[in-house]
PDB file of C-alpha atoms in Angstrom:
ATOM      1  CA  MET J   1       6.889  -8.674 -13.682  1.00 51.00           C
ATOM      2  CA  SER J   2       3.961 -10.913 -12.765  1.00 57.00           C
ATOM      3  CA  ALA J   3       2.413 -10.356  -9.373  1.00 60.00           C
ATOM      4  CA  PRO J   4       3.481 -13.014  -6.831  1.00 65.00           C
ATOM      5  CA  LYS J   5       1.090 -14.597  -4.355  1.00 80.00           C
ATOM      6  CA  LEU J   6       1.820 -13.172  -0.937  1.00 90.00           C
ATOM      7  CA  PHE J   7       0.693 -13.185   2.700  1.00 91.00           C
ATOM      8  CA  ASP J   8       0.977 -10.387   5.236  1.00 90.00           C
ATOM      9  CA  HIS J   9       2.767 -10.846   8.575  1.00 89.00           C
ATOM     10  CA  LEU J  10      -0.507 -11.979  10.181  1.00 89.00           C
ATOM     11  CA  GLY J  11      -0.918 -14.775   7.627  1.00 90.00           C
ATOM     12  CA  ARG J  12      -3.686 -13.115   5.619  1.00 88.00           C
ATOM     13  CA  PRO J  13      -3.513 -13.751   1.853  1.00 90.00           C
ATOM     14  CA  LEU J  14      -3.011 -10.736  -0.386  1.00 89.00           C
ATOM     15  CA  THR J  15      -4.166 -10.441  -3.979  1.00 88.00           C
ATOM     16  CA  LEU J  16      -2.024  -8.065  -5.990  1.00 91.00           C
ATOM     17  CA  GLY J  17      -3.289  -6.093  -8.957  1.00 91.00           C
ATOM     18  CA  PRO J  18      -1.455  -4.532 -11.906  1.00 92.00           C
ATOM     19  CA  GLU J  19       2.097  -3.244 -11.663  1.00 92.00           C
ATOM     20  CA  LEU J  20       2.183   0.494 -10.947  1.00 91.00           C
ATOM     21  CA  GLY J  21       5.892   1.195 -11.179  1.00 88.00           C
ATOM     22  CA  LYS J  22       9.389  -0.147 -10.751  1.00 85.00           C
ATOM     23  CA  GLY J  23      12.450   1.270  -9.018  1.00 80.00           C
ATOM     24  CA  GLY J  24      15.925   0.237  -8.043  1.00 79.00           C
ATOM     25  CA  GLU J  25      14.766  -1.666  -4.953  1.00 83.00           C
ATOM     26  CA  GLY J  26      11.500  -3.195  -6.047  1.00 88.00           C
ATOM     27  CA  THR J  27       8.235  -3.170  -7.973  1.00 92.00           C
ATOM     28  CA  VAL J  28       5.028  -1.540  -6.757  1.00 92.00           C
ATOM     29  CA  PHE J  29       1.663  -3.219  -7.344  1.00 94.00           C
ATOM     30  CA  SER J  30      -1.896  -2.183  -6.697  1.00 93.00           C
ATOM     31  CA  VAL J  31      -3.815  -4.292  -4.183  1.00 93.00           C
ATOM     32  CA  ALA J  32      -7.055  -5.912  -5.306  1.00 89.00           C
ATOM     33  CA  ASN J  33     -10.092  -4.816  -3.266  1.00 78.00           C
ATOM     34  CA  SER J  34      -8.003  -2.222  -1.401  1.00 86.00           C
ATOM     35  CA  PRO J  35      -7.671   0.915  -3.550  1.00 88.00           C
ATOM     36  CA  ASN J  36      -6.012   2.880  -0.750  1.00 91.00           C
ATOM     37  CA  GLU J  37      -3.003   0.556  -0.444  1.00 93.00           C
ATOM     38  CA  VAL J  38      -0.082  -0.576  -2.591  1.00 94.00           C
ATOM     39  CA  ALA J  39       2.430  -3.398  -2.218  1.00 94.00           C
ATOM     40  CA  LYS J  40       6.153  -2.946  -2.749  1.00 93.00           C
ATOM     41  CA  VAL J  41       7.879  -6.219  -3.669  1.00 93.00           C
ATOM     42  CA  TYR J  42      11.668  -6.197  -3.435  1.00 92.00           C
ATOM     43  CA  HIS J  43      13.803  -7.439  -6.323  1.00 91.00           C
ATOM     44  CA  LYS J  44      16.172  -9.081  -3.825  1.00 91.00           C
ATOM     45  CA  SER J  45      15.359 -10.492  -0.417  1.00 88.00           C
ATOM     46  CA  PRO J  46      16.085  -7.895   2.295  1.00 90.00           C
ATOM     47  CA  SER J  47      18.932  -8.530   4.719  1.00 91.00           C
ATOM     48  CA  THR J  48      18.162  -9.744   8.215  1.00 92.00           C
ATOM     49  CA  PHE J  49      18.746  -6.215   9.538  1.00 92.00           C
ATOM     50  CA  HIS J  50      16.462  -4.701   6.892  1.00 91.00           C
ATOM     51  CA  GLU J  51      13.742  -7.211   7.804  1.00 92.00           C
ATOM     52  CA  ALA J  52      14.087  -6.212  11.448  1.00 93.00           C
ATOM     53  CA  LYS J  53      13.829  -2.528  10.494  1.00 94.00           C
ATOM     54  CA  LEU J  54      10.645  -3.106   8.503  1.00 93.00           C
ATOM     55  CA  ARG J  55       9.100  -4.922  11.454  1.00 92.00           C
ATOM     56  CA  ALA J  56      10.147  -2.021  13.690  1.00 94.00           C
ATOM     57  CA  MET J  57       8.472   0.448  11.321  1.00 95.00           C
ATOM     58  CA  ILE J  58       5.245  -1.516  11.541  1.00 94.00           C
ATOM     59  CA  GLY J  59       5.645  -1.459  15.300  1.00 93.00           C
ATOM     60  CA  VAL J  60       5.722   2.349  15.338  1.00 93.00           C
ATOM     61  CA  ALA J  61       3.050   2.815  12.648  1.00 92.00           C
ATOM     62  CA  ARG J  62       0.982   5.390  14.510  1.00 91.00           C
ATOM     63  CA  LYS J  63      -2.043   6.975  12.863  1.00 93.00           C
ATOM     64  CA  GLU J  64      -0.272  10.332  12.643  1.00 94.00           C
ATOM     65  CA  LEU J  65       2.478   8.798  10.508  1.00 94.00           C
ATOM     66  CA  CYS J  66       0.120   6.862   8.287  1.00 93.00           C
ATOM     67  CA  ASP J  67      -1.950  10.012   7.691  1.00 94.00           C
ATOM     68  CA  ILE J  68       0.972  11.981   6.229  1.00 95.00           C
ATOM     69  CA  ALA J  69       3.215   9.272   4.764  1.00 96.00           C
ATOM     70  CA  ALA J  70       3.272   6.062   2.748  1.00 94.00           C
ATOM     71  CA  TRP J  71       4.216   4.303   5.974  1.00 95.00           C
ATOM     72  CA  PRO J  72       4.692   0.505   6.007  1.00 93.00           C
ATOM     73  CA  THR J  73       1.727  -1.188   7.683  1.00 92.00           C
ATOM     74  CA  ALA J  74       2.555  -4.863   7.013  1.00 93.00           C
ATOM     75  CA  THR J  75       5.416  -7.024   5.815  1.00 93.00           C
ATOM     76  CA  LEU J  76       4.729  -9.390   2.915  1.00 94.00           C
ATOM     77  CA  HIS J  77       5.829 -13.018   2.611  1.00 94.00           C
ATOM     78  CA  GLU J  78       5.595 -15.841   0.068  1.00 91.00           C
ATOM     79  CA  ARG J  79       4.493 -18.131   2.886  1.00 89.00           C
ATOM     80  CA  THR J  80       3.342 -17.570   6.443  1.00 86.00           C
ATOM     81  CA  GLY J  81       6.370 -17.015   8.640  1.00 85.00           C
ATOM     82  CA  GLY J  82       8.725 -16.951   5.655  1.00 89.00           C
ATOM     83  CA  PRO J  83      11.334 -14.307   4.752  1.00 91.00           C
ATOM     84  CA  VAL J  84      10.157 -10.779   4.001  1.00 93.00           C
ATOM     85  CA  ARG J  85       9.527 -10.169   0.293  1.00 93.00           C
ATOM     86  CA  GLY J  86       8.006  -6.713   0.513  1.00 92.00           C
ATOM     87  CA  LEU J  87       5.731  -4.388   2.393  1.00 93.00           C
ATOM     88  CA  LEU J  88       2.232  -2.962   2.331  1.00 94.00           C
ATOM     89  CA  MET J  89       1.692   0.782   2.544  1.00 93.00           C
ATOM     90  CA  ARG J  90      -0.743   3.594   1.918  1.00 92.00           C
ATOM     91  CA  LYS J  91      -1.266   4.623  -1.698  1.00 93.00           C
ATOM     92  CA  ILE J  92      -0.486   8.272  -2.417  1.00 93.00           C
ATOM     93  CA  LYS J  93      -3.189   9.338  -4.857  1.00 91.00           C
ATOM     94  CA  ASP J  94      -3.756  12.461  -6.944  1.00 93.00           C
ATOM     95  CA  ALA J  95      -0.479  14.094  -5.943  1.00 96.00           C
ATOM     96  CA  LYS J  96       2.683  15.256  -7.694  1.00 97.00           C
ATOM     97  CA  GLU J  97       6.308  15.526  -6.608  1.00 97.00           C
ATOM     98  CA  ILE J  98       6.788  18.923  -4.994  1.00 98.00           C
ATOM     99  CA  HIS J  99       9.115  20.220  -7.699  1.00 97.00           C
ATOM    100  CA  PHE J 100       6.150  20.231 -10.097  1.00 98.00           C
ATOM    101  CA  LEU J 101       4.730  22.930  -7.833  1.00 98.00           C
ATOM    102  CA  TYR J 102       7.760  25.089  -7.088  1.00 97.00           C
ATOM    103  CA  SER J 103       9.019  25.122 -10.681  1.00 97.00           C
ATOM    104  CA  PRO J 104       7.132  27.999 -12.382  1.00 95.00           C
ATOM    105  CA  SER J 105       7.079  26.275 -15.784  1.00 96.00           C
ATOM    106  CA  HIS J 106       5.770  22.982 -14.367  1.00 97.00           C
ATOM    107  CA  ARG J 107       3.339  24.764 -12.048  1.00 97.00           C
ATOM    108  CA  LYS J 108       1.508  26.348 -15.002  1.00 96.00           C
ATOM    109  CA  VAL J 109       0.691  22.851 -16.259  1.00 96.00           C
ATOM    110  CA  THR J 110       0.264  20.716 -13.127  1.00 97.00           C
ATOM    111  CA  PHE J 111      -1.031  23.333 -10.643  1.00 97.00           C
ATOM    112  CA  PRO J 112      -2.585  26.003 -12.894  1.00 96.00           C
ATOM    113  CA  GLU J 113      -4.692  27.511 -10.080  1.00 95.00           C
ATOM    114  CA  ALA J 114      -1.814  27.795  -7.608  1.00 96.00           C
ATOM    115  CA  ASP J 115      -1.047  31.319  -6.385  1.00 96.00           C
ATOM    116  CA  TRP J 116       1.238  32.764  -3.703  1.00 93.00           C
ATOM    117  CA  ARG J 117      -1.219  31.821  -0.955  1.00 95.00           C
ATOM    118  CA  PHE J 118      -1.209  28.210  -2.168  1.00 97.00           C
ATOM    119  CA  LEU J 119       2.613  28.130  -2.136  1.00 97.00           C
ATOM    120  CA  ALA J 120       2.680  29.468   1.426  1.00 95.00           C
ATOM    121  CA  HIS J 121      -0.060  27.012   2.436  1.00 97.00           C
ATOM    122  CA  THR J 122       1.954  24.104   1.015  1.00 98.00           C
ATOM    123  CA  ALA J 123       5.122  25.321   2.731  1.00 97.00           C
ATOM    124  CA  MET J 124       3.245  25.333   6.046  1.00 97.00           C
ATOM    125  CA  ASN J 125       1.980  21.806   5.388  1.00 98.00           C
ATOM    126  CA  CYS J 126       5.532  20.663   4.618  1.00 98.00           C
ATOM    127  CA  ALA J 127       6.684  21.991   7.969  1.00 98.00           C
ATOM    128  CA  ALA J 128       3.740  20.293   9.703  1.00 98.00           C
ATOM    129  CA  ALA J 129       4.510  16.953   8.028  1.00 98.00           C
ATOM    130  CA  PHE J 130       8.150  17.081   9.105  1.00 98.00           C
ATOM    131  CA  ASP J 131       7.095  18.043  12.625  1.00 98.00           C
ATOM    132  CA  THR J 132       4.750  15.054  12.771  1.00 97.00           C
ATOM    133  CA  VAL J 133       7.539  12.695  11.708  1.00 97.00           C
ATOM    134  CA  HIS J 134       9.926  14.122  14.281  1.00 97.00           C
ATOM    135  CA  SER J 135       7.338  14.084  17.084  1.00 96.00           C
ATOM    136  CA  CYS J 136       7.031  10.329  16.475  1.00 95.00           C
ATOM    137  CA  GLY J 137      10.775   9.897  17.043  1.00 95.00           C
ATOM    138  CA  VAL J 138      11.509   9.355  13.350  1.00 97.00           C
ATOM    139  CA  VAL J 139      14.173  11.000  11.155  1.00 98.00           C
ATOM    140  CA  ILE J 140      13.801  11.271   7.359  1.00 98.00           C
ATOM    141  CA  GLY J 141      17.482  11.583   6.446  1.00 96.00           C
ATOM    142  CA  ASP J 142      17.372  11.688   2.653  1.00 95.00           C
ATOM    143  CA  VAL J 143      15.237  14.798   2.209  1.00 97.00           C
ATOM    144  CA  ASN J 144      14.787  15.611  -1.477  1.00 96.00           C
ATOM    145  CA  GLN J 145      12.276  16.873  -4.036  1.00 96.00           C
ATOM    146  CA  GLY J 146      11.349  13.333  -5.090  1.00 94.00           C
ATOM    147  CA  ASN J 147      10.042  12.045  -1.756  1.00 94.00           C
ATOM    148  CA  VAL J 148       7.653  14.909  -0.937  1.00 98.00           C
ATOM    149  CA  PHE J 149       4.318  14.896  -2.793  1.00 98.00           C
ATOM    150  CA  VAL J 150       1.637  17.600  -2.992  1.00 98.00           C
ATOM    151  CA  SER J 151      -2.055  17.317  -3.862  1.00 97.00           C
ATOM    152  CA  ALA J 152      -4.222  19.875  -5.647  1.00 96.00           C
ATOM    153  CA  LYS J 153      -5.308  21.052  -2.182  1.00 96.00           C
ATOM    154  CA  GLY J 154      -1.761  21.570  -0.975  1.00 97.00           C
ATOM    155  CA  ILE J 155      -1.821  18.455   1.211  1.00 97.00           C
ATOM    156  CA  VAL J 156       1.686  17.037   1.656  1.00 98.00           C
ATOM    157  CA  ALA J 157       2.545  13.327   1.712  1.00 97.00           C
ATOM    158  CA  LEU J 158       5.927  11.655   2.240  1.00 97.00           C
ATOM    159  CA  ILE J 159       7.200   8.521   0.489  1.00 93.00           C
ATOM    160  CA  ASP J 160      10.230   6.174   0.614  1.00 90.00           C
ATOM    161  CA  CYS J 161       9.689   5.818   4.341  1.00 92.00           C
ATOM    162  CA  ASP J 162      11.614   2.547   4.607  1.00 88.00           C
ATOM    163  CA  SER J 163      14.776   4.655   4.333  1.00 91.00           C
ATOM    164  CA  TYR J 164      13.914   6.635   7.494  1.00 96.00           C
ATOM    165  CA  LYS J 165      15.544   6.244  10.912  1.00 97.00           C
ATOM    166  CA  VAL J 166      13.325   4.609  13.535  1.00 97.00           C
ATOM    167  CA  GLN J 167      13.713   3.366  17.097  1.00 95.00           C
ATOM    168  CA  PHE J 168      11.804   0.396  18.452  1.00 94.00           C
ATOM    169  CA  ASN J 169      12.204  -1.756  21.563  1.00 93.00           C
ATOM    170  CA  GLY J 170      15.523  -0.103  22.416  1.00 92.00           C
ATOM    171  CA  GLN J 171      17.018  -0.695  18.967  1.00 95.00           C
ATOM    172  CA  THR J 172      17.901   2.103  16.525  1.00 96.00           C
ATOM    173  CA  TYR J 173      17.565   1.476  12.797  1.00 96.00           C
ATOM    174  CA  PRO J 174      19.452   4.245  10.953  1.00 96.00           C
ATOM    175  CA  CYS J 175      18.577   6.130   7.802  1.00 95.00           C
ATOM    176  CA  SER J 176      19.753   4.815   4.455  1.00 91.00           C
ATOM    177  CA  GLU J 177      23.280   6.006   3.720  1.00 92.00           C
ATOM    178  CA  VAL J 178      22.262   8.326   0.893  1.00 92.00           C
ATOM    179  CA  GLY J 179      21.524  11.999   0.408  1.00 93.00           C
ATOM    180  CA  ILE J 180      21.384  14.766  -2.192  1.00 95.00           C
ATOM    181  CA  ASP J 181      23.886  17.619  -1.876  1.00 96.00           C
ATOM    182  CA  LEU J 182      21.292  20.351  -2.507  1.00 97.00           C
ATOM    183  CA  PHE J 183      19.377  19.323   0.637  1.00 98.00           C
ATOM    184  CA  THR J 184      22.348  18.359   2.825  1.00 98.00           C
ATOM    185  CA  PRO J 185      23.389  20.707   5.675  1.00 97.00           C
ATOM    186  CA  PRO J 186      26.872  22.271   5.785  1.00 97.00           C
ATOM    187  CA  GLU J 187      28.256  19.919   8.439  1.00 96.00           C
ATOM    188  CA  LEU J 188      27.473  16.839   6.317  1.00 97.00           C
ATOM    189  CA  GLN J 189      28.634  18.134   2.943  1.00 96.00           C
ATOM    190  CA  ALA J 190      31.391  16.088   1.239  1.00 92.00           C
ATOM    191  CA  ARG J 191      31.073  13.347   3.864  1.00 92.00           C
ATOM    192  CA  SER J 192      30.051   9.744   3.623  1.00 94.00           C
ATOM    193  CA  PHE J 193      26.745   9.078   5.377  1.00 94.00           C
ATOM    194  CA  ARG J 194      28.067   5.761   6.641  1.00 93.00           C
ATOM    195  CA  GLY J 195      27.889   5.787  10.413  1.00 92.00           C
ATOM    196  CA  VAL J 196      26.373   9.290  10.586  1.00 94.00           C
ATOM    197  CA  ASP J 197      23.618   9.652  13.158  1.00 95.00           C
ATOM    198  CA  ARG J 198      21.101  11.734  11.194  1.00 96.00           C
ATOM    199  CA  THR J 199      18.995  14.055  13.348  1.00 97.00           C
ATOM    200  CA  PRO J 200      15.786  16.107  13.040  1.00 98.00           C
ATOM    201  CA  ASN J 201      17.997  19.193  12.749  1.00 97.00           C
ATOM    202  CA  HIS J 202      19.583  17.746   9.598  1.00 98.00           C
ATOM    203  CA  ASP J 203      16.085  17.188   8.206  1.00 98.00           C
ATOM    204  CA  CYS J 204      15.194  20.783   8.976  1.00 97.00           C
ATOM    205  CA  PHE J 205      17.912  22.067   6.662  1.00 98.00           C
ATOM    206  CA  GLY J 206      16.341  20.092   3.810  1.00 98.00           C
ATOM    207  CA  LEU J 207      12.906  21.361   4.854  1.00 98.00           C
ATOM    208  CA  ALA J 208      14.176  24.955   4.771  1.00 96.00           C
ATOM    209  CA  VAL J 209      15.496  24.425   1.240  1.00 98.00           C
ATOM    210  CA  LEU J 210      12.125  23.030   0.117  1.00 98.00           C
ATOM    211  CA  ILE J 211      10.320  26.007   1.634  1.00 97.00           C
ATOM    212  CA  PHE J 212      12.747  28.407  -0.036  1.00 96.00           C
ATOM    213  CA  TYR J 213      12.168  26.710  -3.391  1.00 97.00           C
ATOM    214  CA  LEU J 214       8.417  27.134  -2.894  1.00 97.00           C
ATOM    215  CA  LEU J 215       8.436  30.778  -1.848  1.00 95.00           C
ATOM    216  CA  PHE J 216      11.247  32.017  -4.081  1.00 94.00           C
ATOM    217  CA  MET J 217      10.232  30.567  -7.424  1.00 93.00           C
ATOM    218  CA  ASN J 218      12.539  27.554  -7.698  1.00 95.00           C
ATOM    219  CA  ARG J 219      15.650  29.363  -6.449  1.00 96.00           C
ATOM    220  CA  HIS J 220      18.054  27.497  -4.194  1.00 97.00           C
ATOM    221  CA  PRO J 221      19.034  29.666  -1.202  1.00 95.00           C
ATOM    222  CA  PHE J 222      22.751  29.047  -1.803  1.00 96.00           C
ATOM    223  CA  ALA J 223      22.657  29.590  -5.572  1.00 95.00           C
ATOM    224  CA  GLY J 224      23.714  33.189  -6.078  1.00 93.00           C
ATOM    225  CA  ARG J 225      26.170  35.326  -7.976  1.00 94.00           C
ATOM    226  CA  PHE J 226      29.695  34.612  -6.679  1.00 95.00           C
ATOM    227  CA  LEU J 227      31.881  37.726  -6.590  1.00 95.00           C
ATOM    228  CA  GLY J 228      35.161  35.883  -6.166  1.00 93.00           C
ATOM    229  CA  GLN J 229      37.371  34.056  -8.627  1.00 93.00           C
ATOM    230  CA  GLY J 230      36.186  30.922 -10.406  1.00 93.00           C
ATOM    231  CA  GLU J 231      32.960  28.994  -9.924  1.00 94.00           C
ATOM    232  CA  MET J 232      31.000  28.453  -6.721  1.00 96.00           C
ATOM    233  CA  PRO J 233      29.068  25.139  -6.868  1.00 96.00           C
ATOM    234  CA  ILE J 234      26.003  25.017  -4.650  1.00 97.00           C
ATOM    235  CA  ASP J 235      27.344  22.203  -2.472  1.00 97.00           C
ATOM    236  CA  GLN J 236      30.495  24.223  -1.757  1.00 97.00           C
ATOM    237  CA  ALA J 237      28.423  27.349  -1.073  1.00 96.00           C
ATOM    238  CA  ILE J 238      26.376  25.380   1.455  1.00 97.00           C
ATOM    239  CA  SER J 239      29.470  24.027   3.198  1.00 97.00           C
ATOM    240  CA  GLU J 240      30.859  27.570   3.451  1.00 96.00           C
ATOM    241  CA  TYR J 241      27.562  29.142   4.638  1.00 95.00           C
ATOM    242  CA  ARG J 242      27.306  31.398   1.561  1.00 95.00           C
ATOM    243  CA  PHE J 243      23.575  32.155   1.812  1.00 94.00           C
ATOM    244  CA  ALA J 244      23.071  34.451  -1.174  1.00 92.00           C
ATOM    245  CA  TYR J 245      20.104  36.341   0.316  1.00 92.00           C
ATOM    246  CA  SER J 246      21.620  37.181   3.693  1.00 87.00           C
ATOM    247  CA  ARG J 247      22.203  40.762   4.856  1.00 85.00           C
ATOM    248  CA  SER J 248      25.841  39.725   5.210  1.00 86.00           C
ATOM    249  CA  ALA J 249      26.032  37.965   1.838  1.00 88.00           C
ATOM    250  CA  GLY J 250      28.690  40.430   0.703  1.00 88.00           C
ATOM    251  CA  THR J 251      30.974  39.194   3.466  1.00 91.00           C
ATOM    252  CA  TYR J 252      30.811  35.795   1.806  1.00 93.00           C
ATOM    253  CA  GLN J 253      31.354  37.291  -1.672  1.00 94.00           C
ATOM    254  CA  MET J 254      27.804  36.426  -2.682  1.00 94.00           C
ATOM    255  CA  GLN J 255      25.042  38.412  -4.321  1.00 92.00           C
ATOM    256  CA  THR J 256      21.358  37.670  -4.885  1.00 92.00           C
ATOM    257  CA  PRO J 257      20.861  36.188  -8.385  1.00 90.00           C
ATOM    258  CA  PRO J 258      19.640  38.537 -11.134  1.00 88.00           C
ATOM    259  CA  GLN J 259      15.835  38.935 -11.292  1.00 88.00           C
ATOM    260  CA  ALA J 260      15.384  36.833  -8.151  1.00 90.00           C
ATOM    261  CA  LEU J 261      12.634  37.561  -5.654  1.00 89.00           C
ATOM    262  CA  SER J 262      13.969  39.576  -2.715  1.00 87.00           C
ATOM    263  CA  LEU J 263      13.632  38.548   0.922  1.00 88.00           C
ATOM    264  CA  SER J 264      11.573  41.704   1.347  1.00 87.00           C
ATOM    265  CA  ALA J 265       8.711  39.826  -0.341  1.00 86.00           C
ATOM    266  CA  VAL J 266       8.083  37.878   2.870  1.00 87.00           C
ATOM    267  CA  PRO J 267       7.367  39.080   6.429  1.00 87.00           C
ATOM    268  CA  ALA J 268      10.258  40.143   8.645  1.00 88.00           C
ATOM    269  CA  GLU J 269       9.699  37.193  11.008  1.00 88.00           C
ATOM    270  CA  LEU J 270      10.211  34.747   8.142  1.00 84.00           C
ATOM    271  CA  VAL J 271      13.266  36.687   6.963  1.00 83.00           C
ATOM    272  CA  GLY J 272      14.742  36.233  10.417  1.00 84.00           C
ATOM    273  CA  LEU J 273      14.141  32.496  10.288  1.00 80.00           C
TER     274      LEU J 273
END
């Protein structure tokens, strides 16, 4: 895809560089003379509501958000005042999706110096990033291993922010109606996200899963040995509160997976959480 000629919402011309990647919604380009920014150009023109949401996101683009996320900072247009064609955002550099860190096999290659302290440090930074988002009145919604990035220093950055829930000038713009079962809390399992008011508490379930992956060597907290009849898929285990590492796991017919790290490996305060 050739780079179109675009203007930002203030009428300033933008020169796009080479294509960096392409997804289901749009294509991402580098920005000439601005190595810290990228431009996302949509394949199809956004709806009127989506345009309004993007403008709202720019309206709430506080420094705290821009420091920890690829937050939209400008809408892009083919002509001044024309329909929205894309958005401008911070470029996430020298970072990998978080699963490259919490997967032991990937970690050996992509984070060869990472030790237990680094994993705990990254987990803390994940919690801090989520707290920053929530303190700005924003909800992530679709928490997953693909939209959290980690640098070689354990610094966490969030992407796909145009799917987040924001509020601006009395109007609420909800999260995208998507989610991944592994990071979805029990009360939302097996439900359509259409019309669901996603909350920071929902995000915190996904955050807890990410932290568990980090500290327990790529183990999902609800993936254990089921002692009942038949199979126990993780999404069903979540919906039925079958936390495999709990002191009362036996009550739920669950057992810690073979050769898994025990909860005793972390401090009692964290076990309680």
